[in-house]
């Protein structure tokens, strides 16, 4: 493109004179519309600044000339930074001791917060803005700018330096901190006045070390700055051994709630109390919103220099969480006279110079909310700018020069370039640094010459800071340590509490005034942030497997070993005469015990020892006499025995230890290789193939190019060289045939002289082996893609083109962006059958061959194609593998099994292992009531309400049902008892019916006795409604039948008791009138009324909240208990209460009548029967409440049967005894006589 061409012309000035066929003028391919500010001078310096903080990019359709981005969001502090460069140049121009007789100028551009715009500005600075200029015969002169100050972002500086570094254009950045920019091979002309991230990382590690924080979390931004910082921090932290990372997270560029929520939840769960942030303000704002949302407190924030001026974070919303933050800040400096310079700024309404001064005009319109252009004022509203407005009248941070940090770095950068330029111009002819000890002048100055002097710059600023650059282009680093305070009135104060710097003599130093620091904790003290507490003396550190080195257990030293320091890695053994103390932190003297000569054991051993000594002396004498006798060992392996000087006659039949030491024999591995191994012949050797045989690899698609071999064979070096030369082929020819074309080179190095007619086919080389064309095939497709795009463009019919006004492009007026439009639509098929087209990202349809390595019996290696993986337009991604072709380097000749954890069978779920990859998990059986019916289920699913998990937990089975059944023993017993009671009632009723005329039956209203027997029979029968599967009708009927039957029984008993009392009262003088109230009609009416009340209660209960069947799953998880819910507890209580009221009333009346004469008295039997009745039902209530499920029904049935039998036996048992066994007493005379005799 044009900037590249222009730079090329500057770098090679002799290129124009050699060939007259070149054009006589140069034209820029593209001119960029940029916000700018210029000042002319003898030497011009460029600058890139973020005057607007964002850009809006139009959609690129490539059907018309691409539109440029528009800048949005004016940044007054960014403009002030640009003005600091203008001020420094003005100040230098006013100095007589620096660059005398040379006027500096500047060209400042706005990068609008976008890499594309900043890069465009850098190219404009390097190539100039003249759209077309004539080429001079000598083509001499300086480029438009000799040096650039900027850019602020590391990513922009990397891109700009990568290109302009090719032309050795000096770039001095004031805010790019990425440590990658210190790479002199990639960025040979890059300098900076701000410390690199490498130093910033070391500075922050020093802060961690100072406060004893060994367990920290790290948050970085999703860009070059964040990635390089993370890499540097991890490396430096590991090398220092001062701490460990609890977690490392990359902050998303945009608001991604799910990812941010996960990051903040990790911060909450982590035991690390210190959070380090290397991210720009824009990346951090969304994080802090999530921190506030989850109310994450108790964190000590440590921020990088990117937060130096993060005013968006210093708000009442965030400061309760960020107060107490420690941050690294760019060095603050003072620039005398800068404020007065800012007050003198005025917009140039006439736009002096060729390029205008739009940057100041944008600033003026933003500050005073006015417009210079009348049409813009009408459209946007507001006032018209005069250019004479007073800046001091506006409330803005623009004039606050008390905290100059980036500006101070810019000031130093400009002065560094000026000092380097001054040193060049001070050069004395014959004593210069360049070829022939020459010097350079302003007219002939080249950018690379300025780089040489810039590396040797050394000066001191008025603020007292020394400025010089090391071999990597980094200035002497210095940072301020800042502390954030949230003042009571709601303001934020960022105070300086120390500094960290590197000096030439003292190295790196950290100075912190701890008394100044505010800690956002209740104790107002530094927090403690460690993974494991220190191990006291007497213990040692034991690393936890799979966790960072800062996480450990403290293991007590074993006996005989001690540790007398905190955090000892090992316990040391006590000296021989010492033993470990009880606390294992010191050695104490051992108790002495030895084998004495004076004890019997010692005397025996001494005698044996002396005897052995004598025997050894005799043997030694024998061996000395026979010294040269050879010894052959069969098991002595020590390599020391191979020393022939010491053991001249020693031999052995076993190999020595030296032979036993071999390299690790690692087999049983299945290798999967990337495409980088496609042609890795260095691995395909007999030494390595026993291990690598069977490897599966991904290889670039192999293709065939018809005619390619013939083309190569026709290739010949062009000895005459055309306009551009043909060095590449000549160098290939010399390398292949080991000859030289240049006779001078041939004479120096020896060998043959190349003729250019050598036969390539005679050479043994892989060059002509075209059976495995992979990169070449991709090159072939790329060239054809461009050719097809160009062909489509030239096939365009006028008036039907894709560009503005349906125009077409021509070969003479062709623009590169027009070719892009057609290239995006290219689609063709190669002769090999592969389709070529590009997606929206410019990627072709991907395809890879799957290769398998074989080691053949003859020792050769074969790499065979066993499949392919590709993506097609319609089918998506496809993998095709012919498994029968694959050779597996295992005894079974089958694919190996390689899993961290075996699959979880049905009935279990996967449980991730903390701190391990997702492939490593445990298989946890599903809990009761839950199942998993698939392999590797993440969760167990609950069974439906009526189902329960099987014993294997792999499917749901219907729950067992439970109710009081006729088929179970309890139900059979209760049913039998109920029928027995009914039968007994029937028998008694038959006896009473048969003897209805006898006195015992007729006494005390026989009608009530028959009604009572009938009601008792109903009581026995109603208990059957409580047995069997609950239905709606049985639930509704059971309590109603029970309540009415019992009220009928108790009513009859109550009326009987009242009749007894009335008869006794009537037998007394004057009591005859009482009997008229207890005639047969009255007795029947009383029973009906009392029973009707209960019927009304039951009806109201059934109508309002009727009892209903219910499936109860609360008693047992694996069972369904069918029961009848009463519906209304109040209704049930009223029903029972009414029965109880009548029973108690009957009991009291019968108790009062217990001492009446026997011939009238049935009260004793009634009293006893009511006593049984009340006792049963009083016991029923707690038993019923505490009995679950069917047992509640059984309790109620039991109470019904017990009370019914109690009434039946107590009331009718004695009468049946008299009727059947004592008929003589069943006469009126007997009854009356007994009554007379007793009176």
PDB file of C-alpha atoms in Angstrom, residues 602-713:
ATOM      1  CA  UNK A 602      31.550 -57.916  76.577  1.00  0.00           C
ATOM      2  CA  UNK A 603      34.143 -60.423  77.836  1.00  0.00           C
ATOM      3  CA  UNK A 604      32.775 -63.174  75.518  1.00  0.00           C
ATOM      4  CA  UNK A 605      32.720 -60.901  72.495  1.00  0.00           C
ATOM      5  CA  UNK A 606      36.217 -59.546  73.165  1.00  0.00           C
ATOM      6  CA  UNK A 607      37.617 -63.086  73.331  1.00  0.00           C
ATOM      7  CA  UNK A 608      35.862 -63.984  70.049  1.00  0.00           C
ATOM      8  CA  UNK A 609      37.154 -60.815  68.403  1.00  0.00           C
ATOM      9  CA  UNK A 610      40.768 -61.537  69.317  1.00  0.00           C
ATOM     10  CA  UNK A 611      40.429 -65.089  68.032  1.00  0.00           C
ATOM     11  CA  UNK A 612      39.076 -63.808  64.719  1.00  0.00           C
ATOM     12  CA  UNK A 613      41.963 -61.352  64.460  1.00  0.00           C
ATOM     13  CA  UNK A 614      44.445 -64.179  64.721  1.00  0.00           C
ATOM     14  CA  UNK A 615      42.659 -66.154  62.006  1.00  0.00           C
ATOM     15  CA  UNK A 616      42.649 -63.084  59.673  1.00  0.00           C
ATOM     16  CA  UNK A 617      46.379 -62.581  60.199  1.00  0.00           C
ATOM     17  CA  UNK A 618      47.025 -66.181  59.207  1.00  0.00           C
ATOM     18  CA  UNK A 619      44.826 -65.879  56.053  1.00  0.00           C
ATOM     19  CA  UNK A 620      46.523 -62.593  55.122  1.00  0.00           C
ATOM     20  CA  UNK A 621      49.876 -64.248  55.262  1.00  0.00           C
ATOM     21  CA  UNK A 622      48.666 -67.034  52.979  1.00  0.00           C
ATOM     22  CA  UNK A 623      47.175 -64.565  50.406  1.00  0.00           C
ATOM     23  CA  UNK A 624      50.300 -62.397  50.444  1.00  0.00           C
ATOM     24  CA  UNK A 625      52.401 -65.414  49.598  1.00  0.00           C
ATOM     25  CA  UNK A 626      49.979 -66.293  46.722  1.00  0.00           C
ATOM     26  CA  UNK A 627      49.335 -62.665  45.570  1.00  0.00           C
ATOM     27  CA  UNK A 628      48.964 -63.273  41.791  1.00  0.00           C
ATOM     28  CA  UNK A 629      46.186 -65.839  41.968  1.00  0.00           C
ATOM     29  CA  UNK A 630      43.237 -64.603  39.801  1.00  0.00           C
ATOM     30  CA  UNK A 631      39.746 -64.089  41.279  1.00  0.00           C
ATOM     31  CA  UNK A 632      36.596 -64.511  39.116  1.00  0.00           C
ATOM     32  CA  UNK A 633      33.380 -63.201  40.731  1.00  0.00           C
ATOM     33  CA  UNK A 634      29.899 -64.171  39.571  1.00  0.00           C
ATOM     34  CA  UNK A 635      27.873 -61.598  41.524  1.00  0.00           C
ATOM     35  CA  UNK A 636      30.090 -58.636  42.453  1.00  0.00           C
ATOM     36  CA  UNK A 637      28.803 -55.697  40.351  1.00  0.00           C
ATOM     37  CA  UNK A 638      30.525 -52.610  41.793  1.00  0.00           C
ATOM     38  CA  UNK A 639      32.092 -50.582  38.971  1.00  0.00           C
ATOM     39  CA  UNK A 640      35.015 -49.749  41.245  1.00  0.00           C
ATOM     40  CA  UNK A 641      36.271 -53.316  40.744  1.00  0.00           C
ATOM     41  CA  UNK A 642      37.104 -52.445  37.143  1.00  0.00           C
ATOM     42  CA  UNK A 643      40.106 -50.378  38.293  1.00  0.00           C
ATOM     43  CA  UNK A 644      43.022 -52.438  37.020  1.00  0.00           C
ATOM     44  CA  UNK A 645      45.568 -50.584  39.140  1.00  0.00           C
ATOM     45  CA  UNK A 646      43.822 -51.554  42.348  1.00  0.00           C
ATOM     46  CA  UNK A 647      42.470 -54.940  41.242  1.00  0.00           C
ATOM     47  CA  UNK A 648      44.795 -56.216  38.496  1.00  0.00           C
ATOM     48  CA  UNK A 649      43.641 -59.846  38.738  1.00  0.00           C
ATOM     49  CA  UNK A 650      39.900 -59.374  39.318  1.00  0.00           C
ATOM     50  CA  UNK A 651      37.399 -60.733  36.768  1.00  0.00           C
ATOM     51  CA  UNK A 652      33.619 -61.217  36.752  1.00  0.00           C
ATOM     52  CA  UNK A 653      30.919 -62.868  34.711  1.00  0.00           C
ATOM     53  CA  UNK A 654      28.208 -60.362  35.681  1.00  0.00           C
ATOM     54  CA  UNK A 655      27.990 -56.913  34.076  1.00  0.00           C
ATOM     55  CA  UNK A 656      29.136 -53.989  36.188  1.00  0.00           C
ATOM     56  CA  UNK A 657      26.794 -51.332  37.551  1.00  0.00           C
ATOM     57  CA  UNK A 658      28.045 -48.880  34.908  1.00  0.00           C
ATOM     58  CA  UNK A 659      26.433 -50.954  32.147  1.00  0.00           C
ATOM     59  CA  UNK A 660      23.100 -51.116  33.966  1.00  0.00           C
ATOM     60  CA  UNK A 661      22.404 -47.340  33.659  1.00  0.00           C
ATOM     61  CA  UNK A 662      20.209 -46.781  30.509  1.00  0.00           C
ATOM     62  CA  UNK A 663      17.719 -44.175  29.242  1.00  0.00           C
ATOM     63  CA  UNK A 664      14.093 -44.506  30.288  1.00  0.00           C
ATOM     64  CA  UNK A 665      12.274 -47.029  28.138  1.00  0.00           C
ATOM     65  CA  UNK A 666       8.882 -45.341  27.876  1.00  0.00           C
ATOM     66  CA  UNK A 667       6.457 -47.503  25.926  1.00  0.00           C
ATOM     67  CA  UNK A 668       2.707 -48.023  25.903  1.00  0.00           C
ATOM     68  CA  UNK A 669       1.930 -44.472  24.778  1.00  0.00           C
ATOM     69  CA  UNK A 670      -0.356 -43.521  21.868  1.00  0.00           C
ATOM     70  CA  UNK A 671       1.055 -40.361  20.285  1.00  0.00           C
ATOM     71  CA  UNK A 672      -1.285 -37.834  18.625  1.00  0.00           C
ATOM     72  CA  UNK A 673       0.708 -35.243  16.687  1.00  0.00           C
ATOM     73  CA  UNK A 674      -0.202 -31.878  15.191  1.00  0.00           C
ATOM     74  CA  UNK A 675       0.473 -30.928  11.613  1.00  0.00           C
ATOM     75  CA  UNK A 676       3.909 -29.665  12.690  1.00  0.00           C
ATOM     76  CA  UNK A 677       5.024 -33.335  12.674  1.00  0.00           C
ATOM     77  CA  UNK A 678       3.748 -33.927   9.142  1.00  0.00           C
ATOM     78  CA  UNK A 679       7.224 -33.801   7.661  1.00  0.00           C
ATOM     79  CA  UNK A 680       9.172 -34.362  10.879  1.00  0.00           C
ATOM     80  CA  UNK A 681      11.687 -36.771   9.383  1.00  0.00           C
ATOM     81  CA  UNK A 682      13.981 -36.165  12.345  1.00  0.00           C
ATOM     82  CA  UNK A 683      11.624 -38.345  14.412  1.00  0.00           C
ATOM     83  CA  UNK A 684      11.189 -41.054  11.795  1.00  0.00           C
ATOM     84  CA  UNK A 685      14.422 -42.881  12.647  1.00  0.00           C
ATOM     85  CA  UNK A 686      15.108 -46.484  13.722  1.00  0.00           C
ATOM     86  CA  UNK A 687      16.027 -45.139  17.159  1.00  0.00           C
ATOM     87  CA  UNK A 688      12.669 -43.441  17.787  1.00  0.00           C
ATOM     88  CA  UNK A 689      10.203 -45.414  15.676  1.00  0.00           C
ATOM     89  CA  UNK A 690       9.848 -48.308  18.166  1.00  0.00           C
ATOM     90  CA  UNK A 691       8.204 -45.700  20.394  1.00  0.00           C
ATOM     91  CA  UNK A 692       6.516 -43.493  17.772  1.00  0.00           C
ATOM     92  CA  UNK A 693       5.250 -46.252  15.502  1.00  0.00           C
ATOM     93  CA  UNK A 694       1.454 -46.130  15.405  1.00  0.00           C
ATOM     94  CA  UNK A 695       1.379 -42.346  15.854  1.00  0.00           C
ATOM     95  CA  UNK A 696      -1.737 -40.619  14.547  1.00  0.00           C
ATOM     96  CA  UNK A 697      -1.151 -37.157  13.140  1.00  0.00           C
ATOM     97  CA  UNK A 698      -3.048 -34.351  11.513  1.00  0.00           C
ATOM     98  CA  UNK A 699      -1.462 -33.329   8.202  1.00  0.00           C
ATOM     99  CA  UNK A 700      -2.078 -30.472   5.830  1.00  0.00           C
ATOM    100  CA  UNK A 701      -4.162 -31.670   2.919  1.00  0.00           C
ATOM    101  CA  UNK A 702      -2.044 -33.406   0.276  1.00  0.00           C
ATOM    102  CA  UNK A 703      -2.756 -32.411  -3.306  1.00  0.00           C
ATOM    103  CA  UNK A 704      -1.557 -33.012  -6.799  1.00  0.00           C
ATOM    104  CA  UNK A 705      -0.405 -30.265  -9.155  1.00  0.00           C
ATOM    105  CA  UNK A 706      -0.248 -31.556 -12.745  1.00  0.00           C
ATOM    106  CA  UNK A 707       2.793 -30.316 -14.669  1.00  0.00           C
ATOM    107  CA  UNK A 708       4.581 -29.019 -11.590  1.00  0.00           C
ATOM    108  CA  UNK A 709       7.566 -31.384 -11.982  1.00  0.00           C
ATOM    109  CA  UNK A 710       8.095 -30.376 -15.595  1.00  0.00           C
ATOM    110  CA  UNK A 711       7.921 -26.722 -14.585  1.00  0.00           C
ATOM    111  CA  UNK A 712      10.603 -27.222 -11.945  1.00  0.00           C
ATOM    112  CA  UNK A 713      12.874 -29.045 -14.395  1.00  0.00           C
TER     113      UNK A 713
END
